[in-house]
CSV table of C-alpha atoms and ligand atoms in Angstrom, one decimal:
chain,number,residue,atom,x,y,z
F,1,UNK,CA,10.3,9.7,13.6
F,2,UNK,CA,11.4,11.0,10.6
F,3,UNK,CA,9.5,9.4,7.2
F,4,UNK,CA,9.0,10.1,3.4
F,5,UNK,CA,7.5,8.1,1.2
F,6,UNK,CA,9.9,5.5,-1.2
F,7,UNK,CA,8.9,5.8,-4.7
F,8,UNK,CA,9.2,4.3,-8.2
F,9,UNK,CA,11.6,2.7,-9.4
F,10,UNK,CA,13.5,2.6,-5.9
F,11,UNK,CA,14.6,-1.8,-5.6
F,12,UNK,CA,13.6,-1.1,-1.6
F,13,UNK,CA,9.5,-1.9,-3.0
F,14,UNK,CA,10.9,-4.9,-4.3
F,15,UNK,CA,12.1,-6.3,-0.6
F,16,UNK,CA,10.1,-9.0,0.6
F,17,UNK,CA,9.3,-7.8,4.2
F,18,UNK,CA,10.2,-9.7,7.5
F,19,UNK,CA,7.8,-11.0,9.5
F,20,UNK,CA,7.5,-8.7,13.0
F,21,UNK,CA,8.5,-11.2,16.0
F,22,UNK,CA,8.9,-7.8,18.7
F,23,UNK,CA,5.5,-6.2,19.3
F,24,UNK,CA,7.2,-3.1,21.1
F,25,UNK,CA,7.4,0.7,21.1
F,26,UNK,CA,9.6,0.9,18.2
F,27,UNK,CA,6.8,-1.0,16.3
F,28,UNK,CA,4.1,1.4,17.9
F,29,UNK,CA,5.9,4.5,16.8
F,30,UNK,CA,6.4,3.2,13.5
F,31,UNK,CA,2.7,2.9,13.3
F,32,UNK,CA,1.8,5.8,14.8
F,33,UNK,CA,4.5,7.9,12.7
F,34,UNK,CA,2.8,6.2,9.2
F,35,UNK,CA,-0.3,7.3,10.0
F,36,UNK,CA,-0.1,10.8,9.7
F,37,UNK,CA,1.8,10.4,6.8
F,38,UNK,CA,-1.2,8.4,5.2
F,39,UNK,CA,-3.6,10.6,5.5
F,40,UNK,CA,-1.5,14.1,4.7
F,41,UNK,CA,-1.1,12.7,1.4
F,42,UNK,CA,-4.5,11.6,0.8
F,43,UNK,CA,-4.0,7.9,1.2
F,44,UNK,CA,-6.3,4.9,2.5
F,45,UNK,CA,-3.3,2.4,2.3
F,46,UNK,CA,0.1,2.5,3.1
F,47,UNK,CA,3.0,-0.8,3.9
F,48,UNK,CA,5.9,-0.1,6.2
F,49,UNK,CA,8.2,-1.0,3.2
F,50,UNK,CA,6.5,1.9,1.5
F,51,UNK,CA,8.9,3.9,4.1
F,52,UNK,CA,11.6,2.2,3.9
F,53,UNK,CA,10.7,-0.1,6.7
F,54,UNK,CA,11.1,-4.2,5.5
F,55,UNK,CA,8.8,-5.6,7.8
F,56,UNK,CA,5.0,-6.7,7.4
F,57,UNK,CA,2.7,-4.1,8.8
F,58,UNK,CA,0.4,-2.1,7.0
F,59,UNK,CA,-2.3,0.6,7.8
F,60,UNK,CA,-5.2,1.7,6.1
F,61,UNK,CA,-8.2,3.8,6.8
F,62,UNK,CA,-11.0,3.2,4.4
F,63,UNK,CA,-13.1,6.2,3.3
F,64,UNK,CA,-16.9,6.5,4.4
F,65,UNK,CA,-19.5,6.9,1.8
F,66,UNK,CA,-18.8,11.3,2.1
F,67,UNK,CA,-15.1,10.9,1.8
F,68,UNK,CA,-14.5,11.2,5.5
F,69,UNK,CA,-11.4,9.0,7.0
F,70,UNK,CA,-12.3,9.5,10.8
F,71,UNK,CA,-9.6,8.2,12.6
F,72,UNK,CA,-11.6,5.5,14.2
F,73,UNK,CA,-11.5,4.0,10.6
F,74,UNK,CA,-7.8,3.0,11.0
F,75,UNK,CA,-6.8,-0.4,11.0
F,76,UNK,CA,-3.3,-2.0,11.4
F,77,UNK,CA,-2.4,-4.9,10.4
F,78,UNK,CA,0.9,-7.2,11.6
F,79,UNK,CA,2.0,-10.3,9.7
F,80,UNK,CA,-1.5,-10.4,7.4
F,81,UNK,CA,-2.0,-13.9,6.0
F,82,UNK,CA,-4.6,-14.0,3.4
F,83,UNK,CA,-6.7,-17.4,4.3
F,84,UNK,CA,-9.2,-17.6,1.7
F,85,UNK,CA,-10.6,-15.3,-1.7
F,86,UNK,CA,-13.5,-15.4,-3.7
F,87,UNK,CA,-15.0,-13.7,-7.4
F,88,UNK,CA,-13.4,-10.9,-9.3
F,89,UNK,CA,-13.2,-6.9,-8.8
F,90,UNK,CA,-11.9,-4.6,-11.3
F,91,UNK,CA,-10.9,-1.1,-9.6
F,92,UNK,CA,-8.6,2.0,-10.7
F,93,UNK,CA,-5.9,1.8,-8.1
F,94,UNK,CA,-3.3,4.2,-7.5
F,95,UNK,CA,-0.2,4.0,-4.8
F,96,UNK,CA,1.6,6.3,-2.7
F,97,UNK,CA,4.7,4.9,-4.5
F,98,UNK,CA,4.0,5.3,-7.3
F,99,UNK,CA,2.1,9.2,-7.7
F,100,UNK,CA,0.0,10.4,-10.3
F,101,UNK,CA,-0.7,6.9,-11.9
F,102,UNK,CA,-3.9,5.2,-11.7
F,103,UNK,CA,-4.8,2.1,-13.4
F,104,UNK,CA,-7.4,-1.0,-13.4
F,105,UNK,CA,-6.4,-4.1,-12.0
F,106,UNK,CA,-8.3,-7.0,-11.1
F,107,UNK,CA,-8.1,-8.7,-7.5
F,108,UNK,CA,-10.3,-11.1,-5.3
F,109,UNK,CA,-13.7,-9.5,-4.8
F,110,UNK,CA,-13.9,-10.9,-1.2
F,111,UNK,CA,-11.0,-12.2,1.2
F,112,UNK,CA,-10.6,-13.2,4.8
F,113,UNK,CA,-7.2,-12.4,6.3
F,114,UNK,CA,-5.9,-13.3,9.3
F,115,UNK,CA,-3.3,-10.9,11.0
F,116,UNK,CA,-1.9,-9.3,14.5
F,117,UNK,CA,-2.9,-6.1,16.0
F,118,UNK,CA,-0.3,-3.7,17.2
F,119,UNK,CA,0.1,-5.6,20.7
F,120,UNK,CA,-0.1,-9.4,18.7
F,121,UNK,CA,-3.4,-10.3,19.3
F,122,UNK,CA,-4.6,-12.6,16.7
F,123,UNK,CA,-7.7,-11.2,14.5
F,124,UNK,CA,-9.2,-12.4,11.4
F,125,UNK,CA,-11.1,-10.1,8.9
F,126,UNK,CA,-13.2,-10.8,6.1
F,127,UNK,CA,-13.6,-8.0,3.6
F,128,UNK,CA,-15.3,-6.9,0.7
F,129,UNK,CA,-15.4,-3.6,-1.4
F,130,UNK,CA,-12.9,-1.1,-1.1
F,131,UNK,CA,-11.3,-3.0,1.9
F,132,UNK,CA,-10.3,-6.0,0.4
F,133,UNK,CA,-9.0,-4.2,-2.9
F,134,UNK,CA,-6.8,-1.9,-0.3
F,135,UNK,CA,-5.7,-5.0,2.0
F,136,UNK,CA,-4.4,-7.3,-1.5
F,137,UNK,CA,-2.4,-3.7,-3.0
F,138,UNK,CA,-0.9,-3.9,0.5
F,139,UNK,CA,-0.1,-7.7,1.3
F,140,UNK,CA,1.2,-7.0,-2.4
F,141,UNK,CA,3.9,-4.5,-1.1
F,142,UNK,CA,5.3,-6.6,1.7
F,143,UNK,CA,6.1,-9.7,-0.8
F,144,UNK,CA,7.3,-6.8,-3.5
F,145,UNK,CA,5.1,-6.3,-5.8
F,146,UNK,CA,3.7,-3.4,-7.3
F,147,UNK,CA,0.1,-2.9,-8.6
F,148,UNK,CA,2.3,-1.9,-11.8
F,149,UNK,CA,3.3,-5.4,-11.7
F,150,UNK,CA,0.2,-6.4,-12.5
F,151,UNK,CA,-0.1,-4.4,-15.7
F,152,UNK,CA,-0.8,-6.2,-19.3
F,153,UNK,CA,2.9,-5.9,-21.1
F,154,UNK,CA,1.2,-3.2,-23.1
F,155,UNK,CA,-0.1,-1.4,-20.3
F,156,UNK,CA,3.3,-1.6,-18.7
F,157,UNK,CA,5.1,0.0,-21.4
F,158,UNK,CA,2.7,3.3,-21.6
F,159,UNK,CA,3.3,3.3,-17.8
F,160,UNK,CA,7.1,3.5,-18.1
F,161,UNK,CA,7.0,6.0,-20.9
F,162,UNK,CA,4.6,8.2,-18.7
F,163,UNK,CA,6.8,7.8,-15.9
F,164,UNK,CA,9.8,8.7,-17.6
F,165,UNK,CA,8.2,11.9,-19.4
F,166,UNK,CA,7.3,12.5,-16.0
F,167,UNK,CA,10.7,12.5,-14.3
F,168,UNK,CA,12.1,14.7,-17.0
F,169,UNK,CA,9.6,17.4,-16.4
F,170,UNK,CA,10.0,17.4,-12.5
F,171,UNK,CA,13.5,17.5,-13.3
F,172,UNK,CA,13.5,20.3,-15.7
F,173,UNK,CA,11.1,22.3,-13.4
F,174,UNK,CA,13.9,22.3,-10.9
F,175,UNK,CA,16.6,23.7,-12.7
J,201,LIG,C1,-7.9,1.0,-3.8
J,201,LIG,C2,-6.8,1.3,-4.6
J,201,LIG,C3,-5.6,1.5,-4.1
J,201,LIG,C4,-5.3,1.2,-2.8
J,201,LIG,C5,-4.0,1.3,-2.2
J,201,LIG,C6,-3.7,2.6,-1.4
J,201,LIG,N1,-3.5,3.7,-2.3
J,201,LIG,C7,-3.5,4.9,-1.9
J,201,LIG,O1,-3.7,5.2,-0.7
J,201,LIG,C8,-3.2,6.0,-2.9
J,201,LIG,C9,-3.1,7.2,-2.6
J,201,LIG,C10,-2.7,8.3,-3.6
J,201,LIG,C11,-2.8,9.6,-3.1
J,201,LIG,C12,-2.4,10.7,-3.9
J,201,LIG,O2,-2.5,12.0,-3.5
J,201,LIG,C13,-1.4,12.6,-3.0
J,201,LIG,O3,-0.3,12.1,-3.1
J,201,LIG,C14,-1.6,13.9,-2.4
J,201,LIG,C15,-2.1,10.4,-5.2
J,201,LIG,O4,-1.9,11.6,-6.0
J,201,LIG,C16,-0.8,11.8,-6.8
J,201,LIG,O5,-0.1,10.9,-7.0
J,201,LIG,C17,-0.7,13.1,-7.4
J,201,LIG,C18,-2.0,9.2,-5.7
J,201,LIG,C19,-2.4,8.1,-4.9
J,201,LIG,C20,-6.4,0.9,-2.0
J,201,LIG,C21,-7.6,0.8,-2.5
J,202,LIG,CO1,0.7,1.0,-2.9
């Protein structure tokens, strides 16, 4: 399976995404074709819509303390309902979307989230940490929104002109 990463300002990442009804080998080899992708490009996160694929699973695969993501780390998550969230975190996220941009956006400090495993068994998780931040930027991406979004308007506006300066350059470095 072919993929590449959808970036910013592409309208796909603002698709709300489907809820998965067929737990088959099309929805295994999408999972299995994200994950490689996730962790060639340094991510812990990463939302099917985030390849161009409208429909609510996500992977992640939370650092350890040395930086190692051993594969036994990953975690997929189908149709993730987010039950219950507590306190305040404030942590300088980035996105595969959206490269080279890193801001500070407050979430939940702890959730519990109830979601399907590749072959729809029912699970429920309740995170803290890293882990929680990483499953609210991705429940974020299936309903369409960006951690951008979340930006003061201030904040937004140094974001665009950044982004812009930075399309330019990459565009000019081509020619
Ligand atoms: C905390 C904060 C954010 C999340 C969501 C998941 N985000 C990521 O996985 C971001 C990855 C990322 C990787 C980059 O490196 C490469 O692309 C090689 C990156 O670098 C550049 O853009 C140059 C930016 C972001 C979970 C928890
Ligand atoms: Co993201």
């Amino acid at each position: 399976m072919n993929l590449s990463i959808v970036e910013y300002p592409d309208r796909r990442l603002k698709l709300k995404s489907k809820k998965i009804e067929k737990f088959d080998k099309s929805l295994h080899r999408l999972l299995d074709a994200m994950y490689p992708i996730m962790m060639n490009t340094n991510g812990i996160g990463l939302a099917a819509i985030q390849v161009a694929h409208p429909i609510q699973a996500l992977i992640l695969n939370i650092p350890e303390e040395d930086g190692e993501q051993p594969d036994e780390n990953l975690i997929e998550m189908i149709n993730p309902i987010i039950k219950s969230k507590d306190g305040e975190t404030v942590y300088q996220e980035g996105c595969l979307s959206v490269p080279s941009f890193y801001e500070d956006i407050t979430r939940f400090e702890t959730i519990s989230v109830e979601y399907q495993d590749r072959d729809a068994n029912l699970k429920t998780m309740d995170a803290d940490g890293l882990l929680s931040i990483a499953i609210q930027h991705e429940v974020d991406h299936l309903n369409g929104i960006l951690f951008i979004d979340k930006l003061s308007y201030g904040r937004r506006k140094k974001f665009e002109k950044e982004h812009k300066r930075m399309l330019k350059e990459k565009k000019n470095s081509k020619k």
